[in-house]
Amino acid sequence: MCIRDRITGGASATYGADAVAGVVNFVMKDDFEGIEISAGISGYQHNNSNDYIQGLMDAKNFEYPDGSSGIDGVAYNVDVTMGGEFADGNGHATVYATWRKVKEFLQADRDYSSCALSAAGTSCGGSGNAEIPNFYLGAPDDMDFARRWTLDPSSNFVDGASNVYNYAPVNHFMRPDERWTFGAFIDYEINEHARPYMEVSFMRDRTDAQIAESGTFFAEQYDLPYESGLLNDAQRQFLTDTYGIGPGEQFGVYIGKRNVEGGPRANLISHNAFRIVTGVEGSITDNWSYDASFQYGSTTFVSNYVNDFFAPNIREALENVEYDVFQYQGVTPEQAGGLTGVAVLEGITKEYIANAYVTGDLGLTVPSAEDSVQAVIGIESVSYTHLRAHETPEHLVCRLLLEKKKKTTLTARIK
C-alpha cells in the first residue's frame, strides 16, 4: 500500500462529492509480481503486582490474579499476495487473502481491572444486583426505599447495604475475533484508448463480546401475595412485623438479582462486506483522458444479544412460584434458563456509485505559471439503500426501516 495523493482542498471532481475538505488517497498495490506469504503471532504479558488495587480488593474479599499472567490475548495472522502479467503483458492481475484470529482474555486476568472502582477510585464498588439478591420491600402503595434487604444463609431478611456484586471480572478485556479478507485487482490494455479494470474485495469478521451477567436491576415492582409459596414463615412474619402486612394482603418488592446461575450475557457480532468496481480508462487525445466506472458495495451487520433477562418471563415465574429468589442460593440454572431471551438486530447497506470524468490540458497559460491550465470535469451519481430489522425475544415485534437516497453531482476543477 502506498499514498499517491494528499490534497488539502476540495477534490470532488476526481474523488466524488464527499471529498470537500481534502483527500488522502491510499492506493492498493495492484502491480505486484510473484508471490509473498507472511505470518505473525503476538501476545501480551503482565505482572499482576498492583499493590494499591490489590489492597482495595482485599478489603472487599474480592478475588484477583497474582504474579505473571503468562502470554495471553494471542493473535495470529497469515497474509498471501500473488500477482503477475497475462496476455503477453497487456494485462495484470493481483490477488490477495488474509486471515487474523485473536484469542480472548477477561478483565479477571489483570489485577488492575478485576474490580469495579468507585467514582473516586478509592475503593472497589459493585452492583446492588448481587448474586445473593437485594430487595426493596413494603406495601404495594407504600414502598420502603430507605432500607435495602438481602438474605442470610437461613433465608432471613437482613440489612443489604453492603451486599454488592463485583461485575468487572466477567467482562472481556479483549474480545475473541476472527477476520478473513479476499480480493483481486485486474486490468487489461486493449489499446491506448481503452484499458478496462476491475477491483473486487470481500471481508468477513466475527467477534463475541462477553458481558457481565444480566439481572433484574430493580426494574419494576412486583406485587405478590402474602401467602406466596416463594416465602417461608419467617419472611412472612418479617413482613408483618416491619410493614404491617398480613394474610390476604399483598406486598410489593423490587428485586436486584444477578443471573450468575444462567451465566454471562453475550453479543455475537458479525460483519460481511463486499465491494466491486469495474470501469474503463484511456486517452481521448494527446492532452485529454477519461475514466468511467461503476461501483457496488454491500455491508451486512448482524448482532445476536443472548442470555439477557426478559422482564415478562420474570414476572410470570414469580407469579407461578418458579423463581426461588427469596431462598438463599435457591435459584437453579434450570430456573434461570427460562427467564432469558434473544434479541436480533440486522442491518444491510447497499451502495451504487457511477462516475465519469475527463481531465486534460486547456492549452492556456498565465504569465506567473510554468505549467498550462489543467481542467477536470466529472459527473457522479450515488444511491444507497439501508435495511434495518430488529426482533425482540418474544418474536412478536419486527421493525423494518428501509431508506433510499440518491444524489447526482456535476463538478469541475481548473488549476
Coordinates of C-alpha atoms in Angstrom, one line a residue:
M1 CA 0.0 0.0 0.0
C2 CA 1.2 3.5 -0.8
I3 CA 0.0 7.1 -0.6
R4 CA -0.5 8.5 -4.0
D5 CA -2.4 11.8 -3.4
R6 CA -2.7 14.2 -0.5
I7 CA -4.9 17.2 -1.2
T8 CA -5.9 19.7 1.4
G9 CA -8.6 21.4 -0.6
G10 CA -11.8 20.1 -2.2
A11 CA -11.4 17.4 -4.8
S12 CA -14.9 16.4 -5.7
A13 CA -14.4 16.3 -9.4
T14 CA -11.8 13.5 -9.1
Y15 CA -12.8 11.7 -5.8
G16 CA -16.5 12.2 -5.6
A17 CA -19.0 14.5 -3.9
D18 CA -17.8 13.7 -0.4
A19 CA -14.2 14.9 -1.0
V20 CA -15.0 18.5 0.0
A21 CA -12.4 19.0 2.8
G22 CA -9.4 17.2 1.4
V23 CA -8.2 13.8 0.4
V24 CA -5.6 11.3 1.4
N25 CA -5.9 8.6 -1.2
F26 CA -4.5 5.2 -0.3
V27 CA -3.9 3.1 -3.3
M28 CA -3.6 -0.7 -3.0
K29 CA -0.5 -2.2 -4.7
D30 CA -2.1 -3.6 -7.9
D31 CA 1.1 -4.2 -9.9
F32 CA 2.6 -6.9 -7.6
E33 CA 4.8 -9.6 -9.3
G34 CA 5.4 -13.0 -7.8
I35 CA 4.1 -14.5 -4.5
E36 CA 4.5 -13.3 -1.0
I37 CA 3.5 -15.1 2.2
S38 CA 3.8 -13.6 5.7
A39 CA 2.7 -14.9 9.1
G40 CA 2.8 -13.5 12.5
I41 CA 1.9 -14.1 16.2
S42 CA 1.7 -11.7 19.0
G43 CA 0.5 -11.6 22.6
Y44 CA 0.6 -9.8 25.9
Q45 CA 2.2 -10.4 29.3
H46 CA 1.5 -8.6 32.6
N47 CA 2.9 -8.8 36.1
N48 CA -0.1 -8.6 38.4
S49 CA 1.6 -6.7 41.2
N50 CA -0.5 -3.6 41.7
D51 CA -0.4 -3.3 45.5
Y52 CA -2.9 -0.4 45.5
I53 CA -5.7 -2.2 43.6
Q54 CA -5.0 -5.5 45.3
G55 CA -5.4 -3.8 48.6
L56 CA -8.8 -2.4 47.6
M57 CA -9.9 -5.9 46.6
D58 CA -8.6 -7.4 49.8
A59 CA -10.8 -5.0 51.7
K60 CA -13.8 -6.4 49.9
N61 CA -12.7 -10.1 49.8
F62 CA -12.6 -10.0 46.0
E63 CA -10.5 -12.5 44.1
Y64 CA -7.8 -11.3 41.7
P65 CA -4.8 -12.8 39.8
D66 CA -1.3 -12.5 41.2
G67 CA 2.1 -12.9 39.6
S68 CA 2.8 -13.2 35.9
S69 CA -0.2 -13.6 33.5
G70 CA 1.8 -15.6 31.1
I71 CA 1.2 -14.9 27.4
D72 CA -2.5 -14.2 26.7
G73 CA -4.5 -12.3 24.2
V74 CA -2.6 -14.2 21.5
A75 CA -3.2 -13.0 17.9
Y76 CA -2.3 -15.0 14.7
N77 CA -2.2 -13.6 11.2
V78 CA -1.4 -15.0 7.7
D79 CA -1.2 -12.9 4.5
V80 CA -0.8 -14.2 1.0
T81 CA -0.3 -12.0 -2.1
M82 CA 0.2 -13.2 -5.7
G83 CA 0.4 -11.3 -8.9
G84 CA 1.6 -11.4 -12.5
E85 CA 1.1 -10.4 -16.1
F86 CA -1.0 -12.2 -18.7
A87 CA -1.9 -11.8 -22.4
D88 CA 1.6 -11.1 -23.4
G89 CA 2.0 -8.3 -20.9
N90 CA -1.2 -6.5 -21.8
G91 CA -3.0 -7.5 -18.6
H92 CA -2.1 -7.8 -15.0
A93 CA -3.7 -9.5 -12.0
T94 CA -3.1 -9.3 -8.3
V95 CA -4.9 -11.4 -5.8
Y96 CA -4.6 -11.5 -2.0
A97 CA -6.1 -13.2 1.0
T98 CA -5.6 -12.5 4.7
W99 CA -6.6 -14.3 8.0
R100 CA -6.4 -12.9 11.5
K101 CA -7.6 -14.6 14.7
V102 CA -7.4 -13.0 18.2
K103 CA -8.0 -15.0 21.4
E104 CA -9.9 -13.6 24.3
F105 CA -8.9 -12.6 27.7
L106 CA -11.0 -11.2 30.5
Q107 CA -10.8 -8.3 33.0
A108 CA -10.3 -11.1 35.6
D109 CA -6.9 -11.8 34.0
R110 CA -5.5 -8.4 35.2
D111 CA -5.4 -7.3 38.8
Y112 CA -5.9 -3.6 37.9
S113 CA -9.2 -4.4 36.1
S114 CA -10.6 -7.1 38.4
C115 CA -12.9 -4.8 40.4
A116 CA -15.3 -2.0 39.6
L117 CA -13.8 1.1 41.2
S118 CA -15.8 3.7 42.9
A119 CA -16.2 7.1 41.2
A120 CA -13.3 8.4 43.4
G121 CA -11.1 5.4 42.7
T122 CA -10.5 4.9 46.4
S123 CA -12.5 1.6 46.8
C124 CA -13.9 -1.3 44.9
G125 CA -17.5 -0.9 44.4
G126 CA -20.0 -3.1 42.7
S127 CA -23.6 -3.5 41.7
G128 CA -26.6 -3.8 44.0
N129 CA -27.8 -6.5 41.6
A130 CA -26.0 -9.2 43.5
E131 CA -25.5 -13.0 43.5
I132 CA -27.5 -13.1 46.8
P133 CA -30.4 -10.8 45.8
N134 CA -31.2 -7.5 47.3
F135 CA -34.8 -6.3 47.9
Y136 CA -36.8 -3.1 48.5
L137 CA -40.0 -4.1 50.3
G138 CA -43.2 -2.6 51.5
A139 CA -46.9 -2.4 50.9
P140 CA -47.8 -2.1 47.2
D141 CA -48.7 1.6 47.6
D142 CA -46.1 2.4 50.3
M143 CA -42.7 1.1 49.2
D144 CA -39.7 1.5 51.6
F145 CA -36.7 2.7 49.5
A146 CA -34.8 3.8 52.6
R147 CA -33.7 0.3 53.5
R148 CA -32.3 -2.4 51.3
W149 CA -32.6 -6.0 52.4
T150 CA -30.8 -9.2 51.5
L151 CA -30.8 -12.8 52.7
D152 CA -28.6 -14.6 55.3
P153 CA -27.8 -18.3 54.9
S154 CA -31.1 -19.1 56.7
S155 CA -33.0 -17.0 54.2
N156 CA -33.9 -14.4 56.7
F157 CA -34.2 -10.8 55.6
V158 CA -31.2 -8.8 56.8
D159 CA -29.6 -5.5 56.0
G160 CA -28.2 -5.5 52.4
A161 CA -26.5 -2.1 52.2
S162 CA -23.0 -3.7 51.8
N163 CA -24.2 -6.6 49.6
V164 CA -22.8 -5.8 46.1
Y165 CA -21.6 -7.8 43.1
N166 CA -18.2 -7.4 41.5
Y167 CA -19.2 -7.5 37.9
A168 CA -15.9 -6.4 36.4
P169 CA -14.0 -9.8 36.1
V170 CA -16.6 -11.4 33.8
N171 CA -16.3 -8.7 31.0
H172 CA -14.0 -9.1 28.1
F173 CA -10.7 -7.1 28.2
M174 CA -10.0 -8.4 24.7
R175 CA -12.8 -10.0 22.6
P176 CA -12.2 -13.1 20.5
D177 CA -12.2 -12.1 16.9
E178 CA -11.6 -13.8 13.5
R179 CA -11.4 -12.0 10.2
W180 CA -11.0 -13.2 6.6
T181 CA -10.4 -11.0 3.6
F182 CA -10.1 -11.8 -0.1
G183 CA -9.5 -9.5 -3.1
A184 CA -8.2 -9.0 -6.6
F185 CA -7.2 -6.3 -9.0
I186 CA -7.3 -6.9 -12.7
D187 CA -6.6 -4.6 -15.6
Y188 CA -6.1 -5.2 -19.4
E189 CA -5.0 -2.8 -22.0
I190 CA -6.9 -3.2 -25.3
N191 CA -5.2 -0.1 -26.7
E192 CA -4.3 3.4 -25.5
H193 CA -7.9 4.5 -25.8
A194 CA -9.4 1.6 -23.7
R195 CA -8.0 0.0 -20.6
P196 CA -10.7 -2.0 -18.7
Y197 CA -10.1 -2.7 -15.0
M198 CA -11.8 -4.4 -12.1
E199 CA -11.4 -4.5 -8.3
V200 CA -13.2 -6.9 -6.1
S201 CA -12.9 -7.5 -2.3
F202 CA -14.7 -9.4 0.4
M203 CA -14.4 -9.3 4.2
R204 CA -15.9 -11.4 6.9
D205 CA -15.5 -10.7 10.6
R206 CA -16.9 -12.4 13.7
T207 CA -16.4 -11.4 17.3
D208 CA -18.2 -12.4 20.5
A209 CA -18.5 -9.9 23.3
Q210 CA -19.0 -11.3 26.8
I211 CA -20.7 -9.0 29.3
A212 CA -21.4 -9.4 33.0
E213 CA -24.5 -11.5 33.8
S214 CA -27.9 -10.0 33.4
G215 CA -30.0 -9.0 36.3
T216 CA -33.4 -7.9 37.5
F217 CA -31.9 -4.4 38.1
F218 CA -34.8 -3.3 40.4
A219 CA -36.5 -2.6 37.1
E220 CA -40.1 -2.9 38.2
Q221 CA -42.4 -3.5 41.2
Y222 CA -43.8 -7.0 41.7
D223 CA -46.9 -7.2 43.9
L224 CA -47.1 -10.7 45.3
P225 CA -49.5 -12.4 47.8
Y226 CA -48.5 -12.7 51.4
E227 CA -49.2 -16.5 51.1
S228 CA -46.8 -16.9 48.1
G229 CA -45.0 -20.2 48.1
L230 CA -41.8 -18.3 47.4
L231 CA -41.7 -17.1 51.1
N232 CA -41.0 -19.0 54.2
D233 CA -42.8 -18.4 57.5
A234 CA -40.0 -16.3 59.0
Q235 CA -40.2 -14.0 56.0
R236 CA -43.9 -13.6 56.3
Q237 CA -43.5 -12.7 59.9
F238 CA -40.9 -10.2 58.9
L239 CA -43.4 -8.5 56.5
T240 CA -45.9 -8.4 59.3
D241 CA -43.6 -7.0 62.0
T242 CA -41.8 -4.5 59.7
Y243 CA -44.5 -3.3 57.3
G244 CA -47.8 -4.5 58.9
I245 CA -48.7 -6.8 56.0
G246 CA -50.8 -9.8 56.9
P247 CA -52.7 -12.8 55.4
G248 CA -54.9 -12.0 52.4
E249 CA -52.8 -8.9 51.5
Q250 CA -50.1 -8.3 49.0
F251 CA -46.6 -7.0 49.5
G252 CA -44.5 -5.0 47.0
V253 CA -40.9 -5.9 46.1
Y254 CA -38.2 -4.6 43.8
I255 CA -35.6 -7.3 43.2
G256 CA -31.8 -6.9 42.5
K257 CA -30.7 -10.3 41.5
R258 CA -27.7 -11.1 39.3
N259 CA -28.1 -14.1 36.9
V260 CA -25.0 -15.9 37.9
E261 CA -26.8 -19.2 37.6
G262 CA -27.5 -18.5 33.9
G263 CA -24.1 -17.3 33.0
P264 CA -22.8 -14.1 31.3
R265 CA -24.6 -12.2 28.6
A266 CA -23.0 -12.2 25.1
N267 CA -23.3 -10.2 22.0
L268 CA -22.5 -12.3 18.9
I269 CA -21.5 -9.8 16.2
S270 CA -20.6 -10.5 12.5
H271 CA -19.8 -8.2 9.6
N272 CA -19.7 -9.1 5.9
A273 CA -18.6 -6.5 3.3
F274 CA -18.4 -7.0 -0.4
R275 CA -17.2 -4.4 -3.0
I276 CA -16.7 -4.5 -6.7
V277 CA -15.5 -1.7 -9.1
T278 CA -15.4 -2.1 -12.8
G279 CA -14.5 0.6 -15.3
V280 CA -12.5 1.7 -18.3
E281 CA -10.0 4.5 -18.7
G282 CA -7.9 5.7 -21.6
S283 CA -6.7 8.6 -23.7
I284 CA -9.0 10.7 -25.8
T285 CA -6.3 12.8 -27.4
D286 CA -2.7 13.5 -26.6
N287 CA -3.8 16.0 -24.0
W288 CA -7.1 14.6 -22.7
S289 CA -8.0 11.4 -20.9
Y290 CA -11.1 9.9 -19.3
D291 CA -12.1 7.4 -16.6
A292 CA -15.6 5.9 -16.2
S293 CA -16.5 3.4 -13.6
F294 CA -19.3 1.8 -11.6
Q295 CA -19.0 0.6 -8.0
Y296 CA -21.3 -1.7 -6.0
G297 CA -20.8 -2.2 -2.3
S298 CA -22.8 -4.2 0.3
T299 CA -22.2 -4.4 4.1
T300 CA -24.2 -6.7 6.4
F301 CA -24.2 -6.4 10.2
V302 CA -25.8 -9.0 12.5
S303 CA -25.9 -8.7 16.3
N304 CA -27.4 -11.5 18.4
Y305 CA -27.7 -10.5 22.0
V306 CA -28.2 -13.6 24.1
N307 CA -28.8 -14.6 27.7
D308 CA -30.3 -11.3 28.8
F309 CA -33.2 -11.4 31.3
F310 CA -36.6 -10.8 29.7
A311 CA -38.9 -8.9 32.0
P312 CA -42.2 -10.7 31.2
N313 CA -40.6 -14.0 31.9
I314 CA -39.5 -12.9 35.4
R315 CA -43.0 -11.7 36.4
E316 CA -44.6 -14.9 35.1
A317 CA -42.1 -17.0 37.0
L318 CA -42.7 -15.1 40.3
E319 CA -46.5 -15.4 39.9
N320 CA -46.1 -19.2 39.2
V321 CA -43.7 -19.7 42.1
E322 CA -41.0 -20.8 39.7
Y323 CA -38.2 -18.4 40.7
D324 CA -36.8 -19.1 44.2
V325 CA -35.3 -15.7 44.6
F326 CA -36.4 -15.4 48.3
Q327 CA -34.4 -18.5 49.3
Y328 CA -30.7 -18.2 50.0
Q329 CA -28.9 -19.6 46.8
G330 CA -32.3 -21.1 45.9
V331 CA -32.3 -20.2 42.2
T332 CA -31.2 -23.1 40.0
P333 CA -29.7 -23.0 36.5
E334 CA -32.9 -24.5 35.2
Q335 CA -35.0 -21.7 36.7
A336 CA -32.6 -19.1 35.3
G337 CA -32.6 -20.6 31.9
G338 CA -36.3 -20.0 31.4
L339 CA -36.0 -16.2 32.1
T340 CA -33.8 -15.1 29.3
G341 CA -34.4 -14.1 25.7
V342 CA -32.6 -13.4 22.5
A343 CA -32.7 -10.1 20.6
V344 CA -31.5 -9.9 17.0
L345 CA -30.5 -6.8 15.1
E346 CA -29.6 -6.9 11.4
G347 CA -28.6 -4.1 9.1
I348 CA -27.9 -4.2 5.4
T349 CA -26.5 -1.3 3.5
K350 CA -26.0 -1.3 -0.3
E351 CA -24.3 1.5 -2.3
Y352 CA -24.2 2.2 -6.0
I353 CA -21.8 4.7 -7.5
A354 CA -21.4 5.6 -11.1
N355 CA -19.0 8.3 -12.1
A356 CA -17.1 9.6 -15.1
Y357 CA -14.6 12.4 -15.6
V358 CA -12.3 13.8 -18.2
T359 CA -9.0 15.6 -17.4
G360 CA -6.7 17.4 -19.7
D361 CA -4.7 20.5 -20.7
L362 CA -6.6 23.6 -21.8
G363 CA -3.6 24.9 -23.7
L364 CA -3.7 28.1 -21.8
T365 CA -1.0 29.7 -19.7
V366 CA -0.7 32.6 -17.3
P367 CA 2.5 34.7 -17.0
S368 CA 3.2 33.7 -13.4
A369 CA 2.9 29.9 -14.0
E370 CA 5.3 27.4 -15.6
D371 CA 2.6 24.9 -16.5
S372 CA -0.5 25.4 -18.6
V373 CA -4.0 25.4 -17.1
Q374 CA -5.4 21.9 -16.3
A375 CA -9.1 21.0 -16.0
V376 CA -11.1 18.1 -14.6
I377 CA -14.8 17.8 -15.4
G378 CA -16.8 15.0 -13.8
I379 CA -20.2 13.7 -13.0
E380 CA -21.2 11.3 -10.3
S381 CA -24.4 9.5 -9.2
V382 CA -24.6 7.9 -5.8
S383 CA -27.5 6.0 -4.4
Y384 CA -27.9 3.7 -1.4
T385 CA -30.4 1.6 0.5
H386 CA -30.4 0.8 4.1
L387 CA -32.4 -2.0 5.6
R388 CA -32.7 -2.5 9.4
A389 CA -34.5 -5.3 11.1
H390 CA -35.0 -5.7 14.9
E391 CA -36.7 -8.7 16.5
T392 CA -37.5 -8.9 20.2
P393 CA -37.2 -12.1 22.4
E394 CA -40.9 -12.9 22.2
H395 CA -40.7 -12.9 18.3
L396 CA -43.7 -10.6 18.2
V397 CA -42.2 -7.3 17.2
C398 CA -40.2 -6.9 14.0
R399 CA -39.5 -3.4 12.7
L400 CA -38.1 -2.8 9.3
L401 CA -36.6 0.5 8.2
L402 CA -35.9 0.9 4.6
E403 CA -34.2 4.1 3.5
K404 CA -33.3 5.0 0.0
K405 CA -31.2 8.1 -1.1
K406 CA -29.8 9.2 -4.4
K407 CA -27.8 12.2 -5.4
T408 CA -26.1 13.3 -8.6
T409 CA -23.2 15.8 -8.7
L410 CA -21.6 17.6 -11.6
T411 CA -18.3 19.2 -10.7
A412 CA -15.4 20.9 -12.4
R413 CA -12.0 21.9 -11.3
I414 CA -9.4 24.1 -13.0
K415 CA -5.9 24.7 -11.8

